[in-house]
mmCIF file with all atom_site columns, C-alpha atoms in Angstrom:
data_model
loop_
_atom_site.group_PDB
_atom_site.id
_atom_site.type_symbol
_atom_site.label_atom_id
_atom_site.label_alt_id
_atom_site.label_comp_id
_atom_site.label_asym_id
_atom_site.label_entity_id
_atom_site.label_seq_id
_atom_site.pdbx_PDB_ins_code
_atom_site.Cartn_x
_atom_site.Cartn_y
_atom_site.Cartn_z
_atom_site.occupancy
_atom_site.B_iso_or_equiv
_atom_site.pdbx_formal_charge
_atom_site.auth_seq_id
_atom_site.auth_comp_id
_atom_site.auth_asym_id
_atom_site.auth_atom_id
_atom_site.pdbx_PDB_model_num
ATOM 1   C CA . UNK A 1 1   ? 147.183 47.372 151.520 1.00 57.00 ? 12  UNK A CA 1
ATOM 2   C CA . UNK A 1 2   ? 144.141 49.226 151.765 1.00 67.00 ? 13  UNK A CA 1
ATOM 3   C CA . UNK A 1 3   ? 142.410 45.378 151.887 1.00 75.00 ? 14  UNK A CA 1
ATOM 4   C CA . UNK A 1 4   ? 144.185 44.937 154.991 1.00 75.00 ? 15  UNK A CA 1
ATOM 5   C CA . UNK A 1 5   ? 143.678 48.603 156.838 1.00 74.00 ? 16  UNK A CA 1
ATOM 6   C CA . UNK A 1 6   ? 139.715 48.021 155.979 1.00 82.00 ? 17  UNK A CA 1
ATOM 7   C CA . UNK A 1 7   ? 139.654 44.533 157.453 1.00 85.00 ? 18  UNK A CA 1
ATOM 8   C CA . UNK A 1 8   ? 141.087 45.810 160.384 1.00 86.00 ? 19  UNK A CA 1
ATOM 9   C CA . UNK A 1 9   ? 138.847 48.342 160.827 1.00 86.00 ? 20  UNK A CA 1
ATOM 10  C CA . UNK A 1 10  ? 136.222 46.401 160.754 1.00 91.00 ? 21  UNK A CA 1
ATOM 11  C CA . UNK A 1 11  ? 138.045 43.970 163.520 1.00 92.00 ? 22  UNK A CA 1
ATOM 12  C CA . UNK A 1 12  ? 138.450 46.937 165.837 1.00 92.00 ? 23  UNK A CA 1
ATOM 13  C CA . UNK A 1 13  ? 134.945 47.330 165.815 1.00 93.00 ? 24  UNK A CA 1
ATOM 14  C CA . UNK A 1 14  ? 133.668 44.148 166.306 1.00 95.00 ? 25  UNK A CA 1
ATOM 15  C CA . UNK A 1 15  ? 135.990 43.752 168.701 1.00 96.00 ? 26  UNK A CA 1
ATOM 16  C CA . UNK A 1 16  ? 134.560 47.101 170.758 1.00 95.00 ? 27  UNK A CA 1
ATOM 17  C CA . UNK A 1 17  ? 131.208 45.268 170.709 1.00 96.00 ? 28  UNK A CA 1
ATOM 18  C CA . UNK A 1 18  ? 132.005 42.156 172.266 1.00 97.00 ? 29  UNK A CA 1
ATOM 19  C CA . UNK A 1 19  ? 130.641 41.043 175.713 1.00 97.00 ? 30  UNK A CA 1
ATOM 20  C CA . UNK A 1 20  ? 132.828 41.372 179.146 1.00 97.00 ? 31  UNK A CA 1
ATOM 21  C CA . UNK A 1 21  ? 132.793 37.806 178.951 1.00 97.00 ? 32  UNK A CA 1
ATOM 22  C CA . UNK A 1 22  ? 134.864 36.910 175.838 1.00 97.00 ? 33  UNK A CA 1
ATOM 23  C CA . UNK A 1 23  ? 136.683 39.716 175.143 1.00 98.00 ? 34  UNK A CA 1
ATOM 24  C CA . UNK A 1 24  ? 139.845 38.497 176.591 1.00 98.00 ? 35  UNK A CA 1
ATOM 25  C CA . UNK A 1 25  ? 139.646 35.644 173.528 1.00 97.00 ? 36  UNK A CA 1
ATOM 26  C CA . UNK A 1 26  ? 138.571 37.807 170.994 1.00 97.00 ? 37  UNK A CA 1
ATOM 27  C CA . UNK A 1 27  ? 140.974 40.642 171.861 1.00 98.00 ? 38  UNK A CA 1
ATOM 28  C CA . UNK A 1 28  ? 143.425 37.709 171.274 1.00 98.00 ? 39  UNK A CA 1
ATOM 29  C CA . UNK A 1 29  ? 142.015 36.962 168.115 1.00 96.00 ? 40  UNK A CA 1
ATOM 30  C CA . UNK A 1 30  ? 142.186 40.413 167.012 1.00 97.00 ? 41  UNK A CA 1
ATOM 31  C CA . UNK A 1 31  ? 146.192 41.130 168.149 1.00 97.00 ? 42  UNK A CA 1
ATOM 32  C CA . UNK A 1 32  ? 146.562 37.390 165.781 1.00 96.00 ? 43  UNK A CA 1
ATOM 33  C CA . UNK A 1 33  ? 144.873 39.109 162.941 1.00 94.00 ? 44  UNK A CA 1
ATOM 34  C CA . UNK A 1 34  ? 147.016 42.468 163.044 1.00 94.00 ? 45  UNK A CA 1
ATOM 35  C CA . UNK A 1 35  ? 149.660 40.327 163.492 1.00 96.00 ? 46  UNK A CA 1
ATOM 36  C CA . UNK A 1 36  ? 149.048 38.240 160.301 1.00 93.00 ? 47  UNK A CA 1
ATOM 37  C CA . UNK A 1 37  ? 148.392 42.024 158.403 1.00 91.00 ? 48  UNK A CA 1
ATOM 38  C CA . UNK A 1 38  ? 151.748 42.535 159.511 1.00 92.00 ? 49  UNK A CA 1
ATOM 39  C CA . UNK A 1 39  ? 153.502 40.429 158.262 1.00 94.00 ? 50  UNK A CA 1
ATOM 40  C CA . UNK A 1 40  ? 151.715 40.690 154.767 1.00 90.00 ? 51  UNK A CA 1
ATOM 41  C CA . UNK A 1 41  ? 152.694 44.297 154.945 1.00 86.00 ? 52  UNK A CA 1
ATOM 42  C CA . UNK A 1 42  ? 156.245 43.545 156.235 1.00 90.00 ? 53  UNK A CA 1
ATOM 43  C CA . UNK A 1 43  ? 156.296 40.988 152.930 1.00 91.00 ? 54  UNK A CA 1
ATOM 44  C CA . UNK A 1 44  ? 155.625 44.055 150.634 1.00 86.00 ? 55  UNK A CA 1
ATOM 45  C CA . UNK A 1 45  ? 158.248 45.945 151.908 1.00 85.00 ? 56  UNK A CA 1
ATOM 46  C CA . UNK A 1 46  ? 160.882 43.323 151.348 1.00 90.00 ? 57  UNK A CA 1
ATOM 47  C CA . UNK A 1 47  ? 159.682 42.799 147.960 1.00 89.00 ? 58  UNK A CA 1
ATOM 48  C CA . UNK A 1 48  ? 159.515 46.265 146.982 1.00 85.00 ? 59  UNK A CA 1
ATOM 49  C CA . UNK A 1 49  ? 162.978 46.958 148.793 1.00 86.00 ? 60  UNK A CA 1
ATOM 50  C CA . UNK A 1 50  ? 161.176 49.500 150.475 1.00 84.00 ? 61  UNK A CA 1
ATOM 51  C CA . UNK A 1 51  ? 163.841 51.881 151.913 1.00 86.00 ? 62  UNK A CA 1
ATOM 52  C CA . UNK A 1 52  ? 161.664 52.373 155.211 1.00 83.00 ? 63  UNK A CA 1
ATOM 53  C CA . UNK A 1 53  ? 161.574 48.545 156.104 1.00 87.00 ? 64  UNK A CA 1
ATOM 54  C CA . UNK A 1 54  ? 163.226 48.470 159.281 1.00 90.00 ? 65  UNK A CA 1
ATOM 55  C CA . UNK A 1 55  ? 161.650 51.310 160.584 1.00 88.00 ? 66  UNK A CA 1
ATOM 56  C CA . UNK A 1 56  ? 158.284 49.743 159.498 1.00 86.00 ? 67  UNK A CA 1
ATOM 57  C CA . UNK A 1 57  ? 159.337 46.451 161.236 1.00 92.00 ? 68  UNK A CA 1
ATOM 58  C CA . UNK A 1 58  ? 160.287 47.764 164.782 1.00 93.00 ? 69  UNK A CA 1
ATOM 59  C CA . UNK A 1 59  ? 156.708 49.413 164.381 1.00 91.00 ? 70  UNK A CA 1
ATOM 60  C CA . UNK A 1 60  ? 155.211 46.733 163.929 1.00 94.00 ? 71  UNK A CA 1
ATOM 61  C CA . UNK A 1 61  ? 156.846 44.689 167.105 1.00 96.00 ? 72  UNK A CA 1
ATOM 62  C CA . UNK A 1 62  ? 156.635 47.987 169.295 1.00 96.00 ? 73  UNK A CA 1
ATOM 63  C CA . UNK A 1 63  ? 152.692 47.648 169.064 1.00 95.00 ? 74  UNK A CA 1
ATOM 64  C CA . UNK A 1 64  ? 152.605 43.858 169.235 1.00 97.00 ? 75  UNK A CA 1
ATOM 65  C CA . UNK A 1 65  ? 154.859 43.752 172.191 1.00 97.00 ? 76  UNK A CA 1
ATOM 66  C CA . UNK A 1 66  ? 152.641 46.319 173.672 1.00 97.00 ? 77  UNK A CA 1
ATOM 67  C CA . UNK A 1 67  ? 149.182 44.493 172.856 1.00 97.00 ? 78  UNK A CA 1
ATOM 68  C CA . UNK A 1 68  ? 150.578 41.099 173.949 1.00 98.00 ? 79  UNK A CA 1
ATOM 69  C CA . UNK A 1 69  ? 151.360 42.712 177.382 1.00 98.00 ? 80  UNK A CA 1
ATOM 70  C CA . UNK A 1 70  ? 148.022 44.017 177.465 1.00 98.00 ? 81  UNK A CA 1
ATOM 71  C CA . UNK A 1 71  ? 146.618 40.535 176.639 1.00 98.00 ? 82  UNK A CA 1
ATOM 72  C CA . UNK A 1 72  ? 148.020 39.407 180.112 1.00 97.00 ? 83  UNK A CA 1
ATOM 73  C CA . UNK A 1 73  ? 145.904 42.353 181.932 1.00 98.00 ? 84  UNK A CA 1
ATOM 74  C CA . UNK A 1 74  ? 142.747 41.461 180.268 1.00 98.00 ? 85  UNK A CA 1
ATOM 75  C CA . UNK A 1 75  ? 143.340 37.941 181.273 1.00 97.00 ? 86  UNK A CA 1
ATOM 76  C CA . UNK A 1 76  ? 143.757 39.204 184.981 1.00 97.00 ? 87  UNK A CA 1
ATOM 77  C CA . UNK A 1 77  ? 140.756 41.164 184.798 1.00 96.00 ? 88  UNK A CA 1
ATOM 78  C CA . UNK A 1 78  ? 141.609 44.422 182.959 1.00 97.00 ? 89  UNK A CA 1
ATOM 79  C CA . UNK A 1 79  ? 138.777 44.390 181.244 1.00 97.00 ? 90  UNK A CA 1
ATOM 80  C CA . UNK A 1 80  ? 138.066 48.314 181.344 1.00 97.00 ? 91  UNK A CA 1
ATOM 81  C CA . UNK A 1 81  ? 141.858 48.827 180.468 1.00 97.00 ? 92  UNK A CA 1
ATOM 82  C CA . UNK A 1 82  ? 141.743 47.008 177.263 1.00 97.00 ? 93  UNK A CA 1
ATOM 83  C CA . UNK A 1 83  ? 138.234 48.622 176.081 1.00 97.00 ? 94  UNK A CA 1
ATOM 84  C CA . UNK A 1 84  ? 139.585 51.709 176.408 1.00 97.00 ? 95  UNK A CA 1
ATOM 85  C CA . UNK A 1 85  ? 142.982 50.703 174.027 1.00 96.00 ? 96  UNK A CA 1
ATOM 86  C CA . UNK A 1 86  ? 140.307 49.363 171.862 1.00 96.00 ? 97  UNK A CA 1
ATOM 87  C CA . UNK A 1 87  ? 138.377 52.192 171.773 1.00 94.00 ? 98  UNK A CA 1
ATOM 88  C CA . UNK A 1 88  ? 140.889 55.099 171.861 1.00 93.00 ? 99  UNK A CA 1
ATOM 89  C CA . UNK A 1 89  ? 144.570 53.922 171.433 1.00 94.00 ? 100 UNK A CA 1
ATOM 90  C CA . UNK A 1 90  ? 144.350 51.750 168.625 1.00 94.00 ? 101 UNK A CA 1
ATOM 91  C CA . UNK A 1 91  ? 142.529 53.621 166.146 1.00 91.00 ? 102 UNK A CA 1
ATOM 92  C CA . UNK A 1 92  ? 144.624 56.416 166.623 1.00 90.00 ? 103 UNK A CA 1
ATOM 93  C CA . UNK A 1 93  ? 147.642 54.498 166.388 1.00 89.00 ? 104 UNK A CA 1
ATOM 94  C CA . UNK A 1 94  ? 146.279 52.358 163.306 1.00 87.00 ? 105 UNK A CA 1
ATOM 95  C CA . UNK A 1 95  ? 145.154 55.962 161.676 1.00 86.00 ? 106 UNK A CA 1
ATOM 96  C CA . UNK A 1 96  ? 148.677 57.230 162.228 1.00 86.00 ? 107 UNK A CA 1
ATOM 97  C CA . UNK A 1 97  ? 150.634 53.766 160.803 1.00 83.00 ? 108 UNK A CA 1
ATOM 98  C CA . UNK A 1 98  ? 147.974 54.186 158.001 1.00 79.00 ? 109 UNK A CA 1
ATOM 99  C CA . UNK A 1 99  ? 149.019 57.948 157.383 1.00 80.00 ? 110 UNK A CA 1
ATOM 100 C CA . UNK A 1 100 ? 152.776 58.318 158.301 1.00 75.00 ? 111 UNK A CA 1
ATOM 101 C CA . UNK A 1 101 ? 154.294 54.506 157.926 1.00 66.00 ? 112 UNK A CA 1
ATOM 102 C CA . UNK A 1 102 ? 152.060 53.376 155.270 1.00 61.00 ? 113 UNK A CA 1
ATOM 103 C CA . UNK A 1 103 ? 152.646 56.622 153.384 1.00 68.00 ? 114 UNK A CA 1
ATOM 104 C CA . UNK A 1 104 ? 156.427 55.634 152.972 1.00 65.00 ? 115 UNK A CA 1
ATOM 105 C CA . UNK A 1 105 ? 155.966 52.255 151.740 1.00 62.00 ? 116 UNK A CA 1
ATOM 106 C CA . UNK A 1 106 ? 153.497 53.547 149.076 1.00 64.00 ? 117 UNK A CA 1
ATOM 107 C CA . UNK A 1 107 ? 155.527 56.376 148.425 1.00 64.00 ? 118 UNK A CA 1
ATOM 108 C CA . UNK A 1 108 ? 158.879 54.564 147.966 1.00 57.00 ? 119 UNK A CA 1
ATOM 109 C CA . UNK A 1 109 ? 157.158 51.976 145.522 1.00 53.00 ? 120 UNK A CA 1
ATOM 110 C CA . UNK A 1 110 ? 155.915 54.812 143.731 1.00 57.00 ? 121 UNK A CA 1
ATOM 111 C CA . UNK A 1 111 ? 159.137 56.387 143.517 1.00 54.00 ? 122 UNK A CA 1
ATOM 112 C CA . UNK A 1 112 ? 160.905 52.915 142.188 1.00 51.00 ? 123 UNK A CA 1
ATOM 113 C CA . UNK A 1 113 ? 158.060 52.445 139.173 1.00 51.00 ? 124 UNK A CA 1
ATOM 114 C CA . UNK A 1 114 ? 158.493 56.021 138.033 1.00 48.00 ? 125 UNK A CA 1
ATOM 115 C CA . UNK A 1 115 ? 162.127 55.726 138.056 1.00 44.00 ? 126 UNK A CA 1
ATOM 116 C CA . UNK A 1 116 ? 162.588 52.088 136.180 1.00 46.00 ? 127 UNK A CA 1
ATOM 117 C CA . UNK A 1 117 ? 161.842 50.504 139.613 1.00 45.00 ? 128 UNK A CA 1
ATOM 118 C CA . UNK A 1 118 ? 164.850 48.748 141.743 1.00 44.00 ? 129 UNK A CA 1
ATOM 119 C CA . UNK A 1 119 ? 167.334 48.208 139.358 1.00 40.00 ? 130 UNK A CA 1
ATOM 120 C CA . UNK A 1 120 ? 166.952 51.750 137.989 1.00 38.00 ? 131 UNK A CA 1
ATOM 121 C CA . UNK A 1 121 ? 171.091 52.404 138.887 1.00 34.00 ? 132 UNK A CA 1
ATOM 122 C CA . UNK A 1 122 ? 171.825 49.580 136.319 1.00 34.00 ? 133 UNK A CA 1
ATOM 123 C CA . UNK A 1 123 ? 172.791 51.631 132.975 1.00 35.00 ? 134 UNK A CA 1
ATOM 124 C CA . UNK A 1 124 ? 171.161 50.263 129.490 1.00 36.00 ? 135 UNK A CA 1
ATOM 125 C CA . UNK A 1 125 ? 174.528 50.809 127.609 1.00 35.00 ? 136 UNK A CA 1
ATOM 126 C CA . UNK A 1 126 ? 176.886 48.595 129.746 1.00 36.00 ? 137 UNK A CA 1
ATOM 127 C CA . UNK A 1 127 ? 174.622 45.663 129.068 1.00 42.00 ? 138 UNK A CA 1
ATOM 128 C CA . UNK A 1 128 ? 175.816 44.568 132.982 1.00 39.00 ? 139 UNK A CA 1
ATOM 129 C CA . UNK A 1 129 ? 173.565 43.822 135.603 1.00 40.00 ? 140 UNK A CA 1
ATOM 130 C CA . UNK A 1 130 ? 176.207 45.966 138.210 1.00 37.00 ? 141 UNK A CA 1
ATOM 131 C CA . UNK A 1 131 ? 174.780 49.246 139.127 1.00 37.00 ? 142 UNK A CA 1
ATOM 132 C CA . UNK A 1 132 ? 176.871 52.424 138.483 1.00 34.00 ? 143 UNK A CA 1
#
């Protein structure tokens, strides 16, 4: 996961340095990568069975929904408007995902290895694959 917040990183930054001229496409380009990151992260949590999944999910579409609508702006001209999400919003948000949603993911998986991982309920002595 840390792959994936460092790639981004690096996306919101070359995406602060484009030209007036084609940042509209490469502002899309950068809401398609997040959106790709997403769902690799969204893929984790389902395989861990990550308790916070849901929560990580409407996240997720909260900020895409928002960036898509932003998209439309730029494309009219808002220029200015999405520099300044580049510049300000998004790394805050990002560092916030990073420390608060993030945190529960890694946090829950840790919790399932040191207790026997998912199927911890399931009792050695039954022999039955029905947790208790």
């Amino acid at each position: 996961m840390d792959r994936l917040h460092c790639e981004l990183s690096q996306a919101l930054e070359e995406l602060s340095a484009v030209e007036d001229l084609r940042f509209a496409d490469a502002f899309h380009n950068f809401v398609s990568k997040l959106e790709h990151s997403f769902r690799q992260e969204e893929a984790w949590l389902e395989e861990t069975q990550c308790p916070s999944l849901l929560m990580h999910v409407e996240e997720h579409a909260r900020a895409l929904s928002a960036l898509h609508h932003l998209h439309s702006r730029i494309m009219a001209g808002g220029i200015s408007e999405g520099r300044e999400v580049v510049q300000y919003v998004l790394p805050h948000w990002l560092t916030f995902h990073m420390a608060a949603m993030d945190f529960a993911f890694t946090s829950s998986h840790d919790q399932a290895d040191a207790y026997g991982g998912p199927n911890a309920l399931l009792t050695a002595e039954s022999g039955s694959d029905v947790p208790h």
